[in-house]
Amino acid sequence: MNALAAGSQGFLARFEGLRDRLPGDPALRAAAAAAFRANGLPGPRDEAWKYTSLRPLAEASFHEPLVPLADCAALLARLPAIEAPRAVFVDGRFRADLSAAPPGVVLDHFAASPDFPGLARPQRDSLVALNTMLAEDGAIVTVPAGVDGGTLMLASLATDTPGRAVAFHPRHVIRLGAGARLTLIEVSVGEGSYLHNPVTEILIAEDAVLTHVRLQDEAARSFHLATLYAEIAARGTYDSFSLTLGARMARSEVHARLAGPGAATHLNAAQLLSGVQHADFTTVVRHDAPGCASRQTVKNVLAGRSRGVFQGRIEVARIAQKTDGYQMNQALLLSPDAEIDCKPELEIFADDVKCSHGATVGELDPAQIFYLRSRGVPEAQARAMLVRAFLESALDAVSHVQARAALDHAVTLWWERQAA
Amino acid sequence: MGALLQIAGLTAGIDGREILTGIDLDVPAGEVHAVMGPNGSGKSTLSYVLAGREDYAVTGGSVRFGGADLLAMAPEERAAAGLFLAFQYPVELPGVGNANFLRTALNAIRRARGEPELDAVNFLKLARAETKRLSMPDDMLKRNVNVGFSGGEKKRNEVLQMALLRPRLAILDETDSGLDIDALKIVADGVNAQRGPEFAALVITHYQRLLDYIVPDRVHVLIGGRIVRSGGPELAHELEASGYAGLAEAA
């Protein structure tokens, strides 16, 4: 048995022990388990996983999270100071005592109201099969039609259990009714060694707007493997930005389907990596209706021996005339040992479309560093300023003032950690 | 203590090619000296070596600045010690706001000198006063450093930095190139405003024109990587009339 197959055995055993107690449709669980048993963890022969190997995950073993005994004050203190209600999950479990909903927004949780809207595809995506098989809790957020839900923070805190790596598989569902609005600020932090494997399904009705800002600042020894599906109806918008700073291995996979005319999505991201970190941002945007727009600016800043991956696929169906697709990937390599892999893919079946993509890879410009130093700015600070400048155009996509400030602050802390 | 800047037998080059072949030059505090010379004589190399650009290698000689060994200092230490280079080609910094850049530079230098840092409000007051003096529109503080600036705006931005950082020695590397006469006057006024017993300047230029507005105490002619002649301000006029040809032979 190879390592990847061995790695899936532990999860399957856990399913067998848990299956009678899992919330929701047992048939769905069983089907997901069958898919996971058949396909295992994705391996190097899977085209979508060509640049990201799950071997380190397969070689680790994970336990069930113990019922958290509440002391997560230190982790709560790490959440950005944003004046908004929070939905807090500790080791994947909803904490009603720490959570509240913004006015007009219905906040429920998966353990109490299991919900499988059907966007996720466990038959195709193995980590989603794993999640579907084992999900125990998650946020179920509903913004009724016409309601401006303001801002909600969705926080995942992972506590450290020494000598006991835990795995949790949250299942989140976000629904916006026609014309509804919400800013969702999702923050993942933690301590110790764990696997955080969330699946998020997002349904955006006509004219609704979801702004989704993600800050992934997981523990240095953790795995963060997130899969997100969004379906956007006519004139709706899914506007997202992901900042990846943490985890030894991270993958954020986004499947966005523009399902109605005039829908739009922004899948912007920045990944700041150092040491031996590996982070993968993989997106599939499907244009299934005419007159839709998709925009992506993805920036990687790679130090040490880190490795960044960006895979961006744009699919344009025959019906999706007047599609406007744009994708830009830029990488800044701060070390000769850092590496970026970038794979843009366009698959276009309509004839009247505008799709462009580009990629650049570079280093900091010595002339710019010298200019700053000649003005008295010490070299480390000069480099930090230039990295910030590189990120600026990506971060500028975040218009929510407090979220933007939180991201800036996180980048500053990241830089201070590098300098330390 | 001798002159503020003392250069003795300085040889330097880039990529194994020697460009400065033995510079001897003293600039006392409070004086403005001009260095004139034809293209390729080593004018810009001299300015870069003094500012500490790492791709230039110093192969011999010494430079003392305020009594200290300038060549042993990092570029940022030279700036903190009071040396300022106005670049011939100011560098664009996309994504870096000009005000943020100026305040970061000013505070880095203040910190290195053990002075308190300026907060944003006090900094902006100071910067607005200086931009006004240099006839610069306020929005130049908001724009990214030198990005989309015209040639004249870039040079004015250099003079603005000089005015804020208040160096003991400013090296102006071809600050007149690409300037129309109005911009030239503004830049010259900016430099002249700094003049005093605590300010010295090394004005590097190909043409005499700038020296009509920044009248130097001394003029040095740089040819083939060394100073071949020094004199008073009248030397600049002589060069304007007769060119560098005669001096090149003498060298």
CSV table of C-alpha atoms in Angstrom, one decimal, chain A:
chain,number,residue,atom,x,y,z
A,1,MET,CA,0.0,0.0,0.0
A,2,ASN,CA,1.5,3.4,-0.9
A,3,ALA,CA,1.6,6.3,1.5
A,4,LEU,CA,-1.4,8.1,0.1
A,5,ALA,CA,-3.6,5.0,0.4
A,6,ALA,CA,-2.3,4.4,3.9
A,7,GLY,CA,-3.1,7.9,4.8
A,8,SER,CA,-6.7,7.5,3.8
A,9,GLN,CA,-7.2,4.4,6.0
A,10,GLY,CA,-7.2,6.4,9.2
A,11,PHE,CA,-10.0,8.7,7.9
A,12,LEU,CA,-12.1,5.7,6.8
A,13,ALA,CA,-11.7,4.0,10.1
A,14,ARG,CA,-12.8,7.2,11.8
A,15,PHE,CA,-15.9,7.3,9.5
A,16,GLU,CA,-16.8,3.7,10.5
A,17,GLY,CA,-16.6,4.6,14.2
A,18,LEU,CA,-18.6,7.8,13.8
A,19,ARG,CA,-21.1,7.1,11.0
A,20,ASP,CA,-24.1,6.4,13.2
A,21,ARG,CA,-23.7,9.7,15.1
A,22,LEU,CA,-23.2,12.0,12.1
A,23,PRO,CA,-25.9,14.5,11.4
A,24,GLY,CA,-27.7,14.6,8.1
A,25,ASP,CA,-28.5,12.2,5.3
A,26,PRO,CA,-26.7,8.9,5.9
A,27,ALA,CA,-26.9,7.9,2.3
A,28,LEU,CA,-24.9,11.0,1.3
A,29,ARG,CA,-22.3,10.2,3.9
A,30,ALA,CA,-22.0,6.6,2.7
A,31,ALA,CA,-21.7,7.7,-1.0
A,32,ALA,CA,-18.9,10.1,0.0
A,33,ALA,CA,-17.1,7.4,2.0
A,34,ALA,CA,-17.4,5.1,-1.0
A,35,ALA,CA,-15.9,7.8,-3.3
A,36,PHE,CA,-13.1,8.4,-0.8
A,37,ARG,CA,-12.4,4.7,-0.4
A,38,ALA,CA,-12.2,4.3,-4.2
A,39,ASN,CA,-10.2,7.5,-5.0
A,40,GLY,CA,-8.1,8.0,-1.8
A,41,LEU,CA,-6.2,11.2,-1.3
A,42,PRO,CA,-5.3,12.8,-4.7
A,43,GLY,CA,-1.9,11.9,-5.9
A,44,PRO,CA,0.7,13.0,-8.5
A,45,ARG,CA,-1.3,11.3,-11.3
A,46,ASP,CA,-4.2,13.7,-10.7
A,47,GLU,CA,-3.6,16.7,-13.0
A,48,ALA,CA,-5.2,19.1,-10.5
A,49,TRP,CA,-2.6,18.0,-7.9
A,50,LYS,CA,0.5,18.1,-10.1
A,51,TYR,CA,2.2,20.8,-8.1
A,52,THR,CA,1.0,19.9,-4.6
A,53,SER,CA,1.8,16.6,-3.0
A,54,LEU,CA,-0.3,15.4,-0.1
A,55,ARG,CA,2.3,12.9,1.1
A,56,PRO,CA,3.1,14.9,4.2
A,57,LEU,CA,-0.6,14.8,5.1
A,58,ALA,CA,-0.8,11.1,4.4
A,59,GLU,CA,2.3,10.4,6.6
A,60,ALA,CA,0.7,12.3,9.5
A,61,SER,CA,-2.0,10.7,11.6
A,62,PHE,CA,-4.9,12.6,13.1
A,63,HIS,CA,-7.2,12.1,16.0
A,64,GLU,CA,-10.6,13.2,16.8
A,65,PRO,CA,-10.7,16.6,18.5
A,66,LEU,CA,-11.5,16.4,22.1
A,67,VAL,CA,-14.5,18.4,23.2
A,68,PRO,CA,-12.8,21.7,23.6
A,69,LEU,CA,-12.5,22.8,27.2
A,70,ALA,CA,-12.9,26.4,26.4
A,71,ASP,CA,-9.6,28.0,27.0
A,72,CYS,CA,-9.1,29.7,23.7
A,73,ALA,CA,-8.6,33.3,25.1
A,74,ALA,CA,-5.2,33.6,23.5
A,75,LEU,CA,-6.5,32.6,20.1
A,76,LEU,CA,-9.5,34.9,20.4
A,77,ALA,CA,-7.1,37.7,21.1
A,78,ARG,CA,-5.4,37.0,17.7
A,79,LEU,CA,-8.6,37.7,15.8
A,80,PRO,CA,-8.5,41.0,14.0
A,81,ALA,CA,-10.1,43.9,15.9
A,82,ILE,CA,-13.1,44.3,13.6
A,83,GLU,CA,-16.4,45.6,15.0
A,84,ALA,CA,-18.6,42.8,13.8
A,85,PRO,CA,-20.5,39.8,15.3
A,86,ARG,CA,-18.6,36.5,15.1
A,87,ALA,CA,-19.5,32.9,14.4
A,88,VAL,CA,-16.7,31.1,16.3
A,89,PHE,CA,-15.6,27.5,15.8
A,90,VAL,CA,-13.1,25.9,18.1
A,91,ASP,CA,-11.5,22.8,16.6
A,92,GLY,CA,-14.3,22.8,14.1
A,93,ARG,CA,-17.2,22.9,16.6
A,94,PHE,CA,-19.6,25.8,16.9
A,95,ARG,CA,-19.4,27.8,20.0
A,96,ALA,CA,-22.7,29.5,20.6
A,97,ASP,CA,-21.4,31.2,23.7
A,98,LEU,CA,-18.9,33.1,21.6
A,99,SER,CA,-21.1,33.7,18.6
A,100,ALA,CA,-23.7,36.2,17.5
A,101,ALA,CA,-25.4,37.1,14.2
A,102,PRO,CA,-25.6,40.6,12.7
A,103,PRO,CA,-29.2,42.0,12.6
A,104,GLY,CA,-31.3,40.4,9.9
A,105,VAL,CA,-28.9,37.5,9.4
A,106,VAL,CA,-29.8,34.0,10.4
A,107,LEU,CA,-26.9,32.1,11.9
A,108,ASP,CA,-27.3,28.4,12.5
A,109,HIS,CA,-24.9,25.6,12.6
A,110,PHE,CA,-24.5,22.3,10.7
A,111,ALA,CA,-24.6,20.0,13.7
A,112,ALA,CA,-28.1,21.3,14.6
A,113,SER,CA,-29.3,21.8,11.0
A,114,PRO,CA,-27.3,19.7,8.6
A,115,ASP,CA,-27.4,21.1,5.1
A,116,PHE,CA,-26.0,19.8,1.8
A,117,PRO,CA,-27.0,22.3,-0.9
A,118,GLY,CA,-25.4,20.1,-3.6
A,119,LEU,CA,-22.8,22.4,-5.0
A,120,ALA,CA,-19.9,20.3,-3.6
A,121,ARG,CA,-18.8,17.3,-5.7
A,122,PRO,CA,-17.5,14.6,-3.4
A,123,GLN,CA,-17.4,12.2,-6.4
A,124,ARG,CA,-14.8,14.3,-8.1
A,125,ASP,CA,-12.9,16.1,-5.4
A,126,SER,CA,-11.3,13.7,-2.9
A,127,LEU,CA,-10.8,16.2,-0.1
A,128,VAL,CA,-14.5,17.1,-0.5
A,129,ALA,CA,-15.4,13.5,-0.2
A,130,LEU,CA,-13.3,13.3,3.0
A,131,ASN,CA,-15.2,16.4,4.3
A,132,THR,CA,-18.6,15.1,3.3
A,133,MET,CA,-17.8,11.8,5.0
A,134,LEU,CA,-16.7,13.3,8.3
A,135,ALA,CA,-18.2,16.8,8.6
A,136,GLU,CA,-19.7,17.3,12.0
A,137,ASP,CA,-20.3,21.1,12.3
A,138,GLY,CA,-20.1,24.3,10.4
A,139,ALA,CA,-21.7,27.7,9.9
A,140,ILE,CA,-25.0,27.9,8.2
A,141,VAL,CA,-25.5,31.6,7.3
A,142,THR,CA,-28.6,32.9,5.6
A,143,VAL,CA,-29.2,36.5,4.6
A,144,PRO,CA,-32.8,36.9,3.5
A,145,ALA,CA,-33.8,38.6,0.3
A,146,GLY,CA,-33.3,42.4,0.3
A,147,VAL,CA,-31.4,42.4,3.6
A,148,ASP,CA,-28.1,44.1,4.0
A,149,GLY,CA,-26.5,41.8,6.6
A,150,GLY,CA,-23.5,44.1,7.3
A,151,THR,CA,-20.4,42.2,8.4
A,152,LEU,CA,-19.9,38.8,10.0
A,153,MET,CA,-16.6,37.3,11.1
A,154,LEU,CA,-16.3,33.6,10.7
A,155,ALA,CA,-13.5,32.5,12.9
A,156,SER,CA,-11.8,29.1,13.1
A,157,LEU,CA,-9.6,28.5,16.2
A,158,ALA,CA,-7.6,25.4,16.4
A,159,THR,CA,-6.3,24.5,19.9
A,160,ASP,CA,-3.2,22.6,20.5
A,161,THR,CA,-3.4,19.1,22.0
A,162,PRO,CA,0.2,18.1,22.7
A,163,GLY,CA,1.2,14.9,21.0
A,164,ARG,CA,-2.2,14.6,19.4
A,165,ALA,CA,-2.7,16.0,15.9
A,166,VAL,CA,-6.4,16.5,15.3
A,167,ALA,CA,-8.4,16.8,12.1
A,168,PHE,CA,-11.6,18.7,11.6
A,169,HIS,CA,-13.8,19.1,8.5
A,170,PRO,CA,-16.2,22.0,8.9
A,171,ARG,CA,-19.0,22.3,6.5
A,172,HIS,CA,-20.2,25.9,5.9
A,173,VAL,CA,-23.1,27.1,3.9
A,174,ILE,CA,-23.7,30.7,3.0
A,175,ARG,CA,-26.9,31.7,1.3
A,176,LEU,CA,-27.8,35.2,0.1
A,177,GLY,CA,-31.4,35.8,-1.1
A,178,ALA,CA,-32.2,38.1,-4.0
A,179,GLY,CA,-30.6,41.6,-3.5
A,180,ALA,CA,-29.1,40.6,-0.2
A,181,ARG,CA,-25.6,41.8,0.9
A,182,LEU,CA,-23.0,40.5,3.3
A,183,THR,CA,-19.4,41.0,4.1
A,184,LEU,CA,-17.9,37.8,5.5
A,185,ILE,CA,-14.5,38.0,7.0
A,186,GLU,CA,-13.2,34.5,7.5
A,187,VAL,CA,-10.2,34.1,9.8
A,188,SER,CA,-8.3,30.8,10.6
A,189,VAL,CA,-5.8,30.7,13.4
A,190,GLY,CA,-4.5,28.0,15.6
A,191,GLU,CA,-1.8,26.4,17.7
A,192,GLY,CA,0.0,23.1,17.2
A,193,SER,CA,-0.5,20.4,14.7
A,194,TYR,CA,-3.8,19.8,12.9
A,195,LEU,CA,-5.7,19.4,9.7
A,196,HIS,CA,-8.4,22.0,8.9
A,197,ASN,CA,-10.3,20.8,5.9
A,198,PRO,CA,-13.3,23.1,5.4
A,199,VAL,CA,-15.8,22.9,2.6
A,200,THR,CA,-17.9,26.0,1.9
A,201,GLU,CA,-20.9,26.2,-0.3
A,202,ILE,CA,-22.0,29.7,-1.3
A,203,LEU,CA,-25.3,30.4,-3.1
A,204,ILE,CA,-25.8,34.0,-4.3
A,205,ALA,CA,-29.2,34.8,-5.7
A,206,GLU,CA,-30.1,37.5,-8.2
A,207,ASP,CA,-28.5,41.0,-7.5
A,208,ALA,CA,-27.0,39.8,-4.2
A,209,VAL,CA,-23.4,40.7,-3.3
A,210,LEU,CA,-21.2,38.7,-1.1
A,211,THR,CA,-17.8,40.2,-0.1
A,212,HIS,CA,-15.6,37.5,1.3
A,213,VAL,CA,-12.3,38.3,2.8
A,214,ARG,CA,-10.2,35.4,4.0
A,215,LEU,CA,-7.2,35.5,6.3
A,216,GLN,CA,-5.5,32.2,6.7
A,217,ASP,CA,-3.0,32.5,9.5
A,218,GLU,CA,-2.9,28.9,10.7
A,219,ALA,CA,-0.2,27.3,12.9
A,220,ALA,CA,3.2,26.6,11.4
A,221,ARG,CA,2.7,22.8,11.7
A,222,SER,CA,-0.8,22.6,10.4
A,223,PHE,CA,-2.5,21.7,7.1
A,224,HIS,CA,-5.1,23.9,5.7
A,225,LEU,CA,-7.0,22.4,2.8
A,226,ALA,CA,-10.1,24.5,1.9
A,227,THR,CA,-12.5,23.9,-0.9
A,228,LEU,CA,-15.1,26.5,-1.8
A,229,TYR,CA,-18.0,26.4,-4.3
A,230,ALA,CA,-19.9,29.5,-5.2
A,231,GLU,CA,-22.8,29.8,-7.5
A,232,ILE,CA,-23.8,33.3,-8.6
A,233,ALA,CA,-27.2,34.0,-10.1
A,234,ALA,CA,-28.0,36.9,-12.6
A,235,ARG,CA,-26.3,40.2,-11.7
A,236,GLY,CA,-25.0,38.8,-8.4
A,237,THR,CA,-21.5,39.3,-7.3
A,238,TYR,CA,-19.0,37.1,-5.4
A,239,ASP,CA,-16.1,39.4,-4.5
A,240,SER,CA,-13.4,37.5,-2.7
A,241,PHE,CA,-9.8,38.1,-1.4
A,242,SER,CA,-7.7,35.4,0.3
A,243,LEU,CA,-4.5,36.2,2.2
A,244,THR,CA,-2.5,33.1,2.9
A,245,LEU,CA,0.2,33.4,5.6
A,246,GLY,CA,0.1,30.2,7.6
A,247,ALA,CA,0.2,26.4,7.6
A,248,ARG,CA,3.0,24.2,6.5
A,249,MET,CA,0.9,23.1,3.6
A,250,ALA,CA,-2.1,25.0,2.4
A,251,ARG,CA,-4.4,24.7,-0.6
A,252,SER,CA,-7.3,27.0,-1.3
A,253,GLU,CA,-9.4,25.7,-4.1
A,254,VAL,CA,-12.3,27.8,-5.4
A,255,HIS,CA,-15.0,26.7,-7.9
A,256,ALA,CA,-17.1,29.7,-9.0
A,257,ARG,CA,-19.9,29.3,-11.4
A,258,LEU,CA,-21.4,32.4,-13.0
A,259,ALA,CA,-24.8,30.9,-13.5
A,260,GLY,CA,-27.0,33.9,-14.6
A,261,PRO,CA,-26.5,36.8,-17.0
A,262,GLY,CA,-24.4,39.8,-15.7
A,263,ALA,CA,-23.0,37.8,-12.7
A,264,ALA,CA,-19.5,38.7,-11.6
A,265,THR,CA,-16.8,37.3,-9.4
A,266,HIS,CA,-13.4,38.5,-8.2
A,267,LEU,CA,-11.1,35.8,-6.9
A,268,ASN,CA,-8.1,37.8,-5.7
A,269,ALA,CA,-5.4,36.4,-3.5
A,270,ALA,CA,-2.0,36.9,-2.0
A,271,GLN,CA,0.3,34.3,-0.5
A,272,LEU,CA,3.2,35.2,1.7
A,273,LEU,CA,5.4,32.2,2.4
A,274,SER,CA,8.7,31.4,4.0
A,275,GLY,CA,10.7,28.5,5.4
A,276,VAL,CA,9.5,25.3,3.8
A,277,GLN,CA,5.9,26.4,3.5
A,278,HIS,CA,3.8,25.2,0.5
A,279,ALA,CA,0.7,27.0,-0.5
A,280,ASP,CA,-1.5,26.4,-3.5
A,281,PHE,CA,-4.3,28.7,-4.8
A,282,THR,CA,-6.4,26.8,-7.4
A,283,THR,CA,-9.4,28.3,-9.0
A,284,VAL,CA,-11.9,27.2,-11.6
A,285,VAL,CA,-14.3,29.9,-12.9
A,286,ARG,CA,-17.1,28.7,-15.0
A,287,HIS,CA,-18.9,31.2,-17.2
A,288,ASP,CA,-22.3,29.5,-17.8
A,289,ALA,CA,-24.3,32.6,-18.9
A,290,PRO,CA,-23.7,35.6,-21.2
A,291,GLY,CA,-22.3,39.0,-20.1
A,292,CYS,CA,-20.5,37.8,-17.0
A,293,ALA,CA,-17.2,39.0,-15.7
A,294,SER,CA,-14.4,37.4,-13.7
A,295,ARG,CA,-11.3,39.1,-12.3
A,296,GLN,CA,-8.3,37.6,-10.6
A,297,THR,CA,-5.1,39.2,-9.3
A,298,VAL,CA,-3.0,36.7,-7.5
A,299,LYS,CA,0.3,37.7,-5.9
A,300,ASN,CA,2.9,35.4,-4.3
A,301,VAL,CA,5.8,36.6,-2.1
A,302,LEU,CA,8.1,33.7,-1.5
A,303,ALA,CA,11.0,33.6,0.9
A,304,GLY,CA,13.3,30.8,2.1
A,305,ARG,CA,12.6,27.5,0.4
A,306,SER,CA,8.9,28.1,0.1
A,307,ARG,CA,6.8,27.1,-2.8
A,308,GLY,CA,3.8,28.8,-4.2
A,309,VAL,CA,1.3,27.4,-6.7
A,310,PHE,CA,-1.4,29.2,-8.7
A,311,GLN,CA,-3.6,27.3,-11.0
A,312,GLY,CA,-6.3,29.3,-12.7
A,313,ARG,CA,-8.8,27.8,-15.0
A,314,ILE,CA,-11.5,29.8,-16.9
A,315,GLU,CA,-14.2,27.8,-18.7
A,316,VAL,CA,-16.5,29.6,-21.0
A,317,ALA,CA,-19.6,27.7,-22.1
A,318,ARG,CA,-21.0,28.1,-25.6
A,319,ILE,CA,-23.9,30.2,-24.3
A,320,ALA,CA,-21.6,32.6,-22.4
A,321,GLN,CA,-21.1,35.3,-25.1
A,322,LYS,CA,-19.7,38.7,-24.0
A,323,THR,CA,-17.7,37.0,-21.3
A,324,ASP,CA,-15.0,39.3,-19.7
A,325,GLY,CA,-12.3,37.3,-18.0
A,326,TYR,CA,-9.1,38.6,-16.6
A,327,GLN,CA,-6.4,36.8,-14.7
A,328,MET,CA,-3.0,38.1,-13.5
A,329,ASN,CA,-0.4,36.2,-11.5
A,330,GLN,CA,2.7,37.9,-10.1
A,331,ALA,CA,5.4,36.4,-8.0
A,332,LEU,CA,8.2,38.0,-6.1
A,333,LEU,CA,11.0,35.6,-5.2
A,334,LEU,CA,12.9,36.8,-2.1
A,335,SER,CA,15.3,33.9,-2.2
A,336,PRO,CA,17.0,31.8,-4.9
A,337,ASP,CA,15.6,28.6,-3.3
A,338,ALA,CA,11.9,29.7,-3.5
A,339,GLU,CA,9.8,28.4,-6.3
A,340,ILE,CA,6.5,29.4,-8.0
A,341,ASP,CA,4.4,27.2,-10.3
A,342,CYS,CA,1.8,28.9,-12.3
A,343,LYS,CA,-0.7,27.2,-14.6
A,344,PRO,CA,-3.3,29.4,-16.3
A,345,GLU,CA,-5.9,27.5,-18.5
A,346,LEU,CA,-8.5,28.9,-20.8
A,347,GLU,CA,-11.2,26.7,-22.2
A,348,ILE,CA,-13.5,28.7,-24.4
A,349,PHE,CA,-16.5,27.5,-26.4
A,350,ALA,CA,-18.1,30.9,-27.1
A,351,ASP,CA,-16.8,33.1,-29.9
A,352,ASP,CA,-17.5,36.6,-28.6
A,353,VAL,CA,-15.4,36.8,-25.5
A,354,LYS,CA,-12.6,38.8,-24.0
A,355,CYS,CA,-10.2,36.7,-21.9
A,356,SER,CA,-6.7,37.6,-20.9
A,357,HIS,CA,-4.1,36.3,-18.6
A,358,GLY,CA,-0.6,37.1,-17.7
A,359,ALA,CA,2.2,36.0,-15.3
A,360,THR,CA,5.4,37.7,-14.1
A,361,VAL,CA,8.1,36.4,-11.8
A,362,GLY,CA,10.8,38.7,-10.4
A,363,GLU,CA,13.0,39.7,-7.6
A,364,LEU,CA,13.3,42.9,-5.6
A,365,ASP,CA,15.0,45.6,-7.7
A,366,PRO,CA,18.5,46.5,-6.3
A,367,ALA,CA,18.1,50.0,-7.7
A,368,GLN,CA,14.9,50.5,-5.6
A,369,ILE,CA,16.6,49.1,-2.5
A,370,PHE,CA,19.6,51.4,-3.0
A,371,TYR,CA,17.4,54.4,-3.5
A,372,LEU,CA,15.6,53.8,-0.2
A,373,ARG,CA,18.9,53.1,1.6
A,374,SER,CA,20.4,56.3,0.3
A,375,ARG,CA,17.6,58.1,2.0
A,376,GLY,CA,18.5,56.5,5.3
A,377,VAL,CA,16.1,53.6,5.3
A,378,PRO,CA,17.8,50.5,6.7
A,379,GLU,CA,18.0,47.6,4.2
A,380,ALA,CA,15.5,45.3,6.0
A,381,GLN,CA,13.0,48.1,6.2
A,382,ALA,CA,13.6,49.0,2.6
A,383,ARG,CA,12.9,45.4,1.5
A,384,ALA,CA,9.8,45.3,3.6
A,385,MET,CA,8.5,48.5,2.0
A,386,LEU,CA,9.0,47.1,-1.5
A,387,VAL,CA,7.3,43.9,-0.7
A,388,ARG,CA,4.3,45.9,0.7
A,389,ALA,CA,4.4,47.9,-2.4
A,390,PHE,CA,4.2,44.8,-4.5
A,391,LEU,CA,1.2,43.6,-2.5
A,392,GLU,CA,-0.5,46.9,-2.6
A,393,SER,CA,-2.4,46.4,-5.9
A,394,ALA,CA,-3.7,43.1,-4.7
A,395,LEU,CA,-4.7,44.4,-1.2
A,396,ASP,CA,-6.3,47.4,-2.9
A,397,ALA,CA,-9.1,45.1,-4.1
A,398,VAL,CA,-10.3,45.0,-0.5
A,399,SER,CA,-12.5,48.0,0.0
A,400,HIS,CA,-13.9,47.1,3.5
A,401,VAL,CA,-11.8,49.5,5.6
A,402,GLN,CA,-11.5,47.4,8.7
A,403,ALA,CA,-10.8,44.2,6.8
A,404,ARG,CA,-8.2,46.0,4.8
A,405,ALA,CA,-6.6,47.3,8.0
A,406,ALA,CA,-6.6,43.8,9.4
A,407,LEU,CA,-4.9,42.4,6.4
A,408,ASP,CA,-2.3,45.1,6.5
A,409,HIS,CA,-1.7,44.4,10.1
A,410,ALA,CA,-1.3,40.7,9.4
A,411,VAL,CA,1.2,41.4,6.7
A,412,THR,CA,3.2,43.6,9.1
A,413,LEU,CA,3.2,40.8,11.7
A,414,TRP,CA,4.3,38.3,9.1
A,415,TRP,CA,7.2,40.6,8.1
A,416,GLU,CA,8.2,41.0,11.7
A,417,ARG,CA,8.2,37.3,12.1
A,418,GLN,CA,10.6,37.0,9.1
A,419,ALA,CA,12.9,39.6,10.5
A,420,ALA,CA,13.0,38.0,14.0
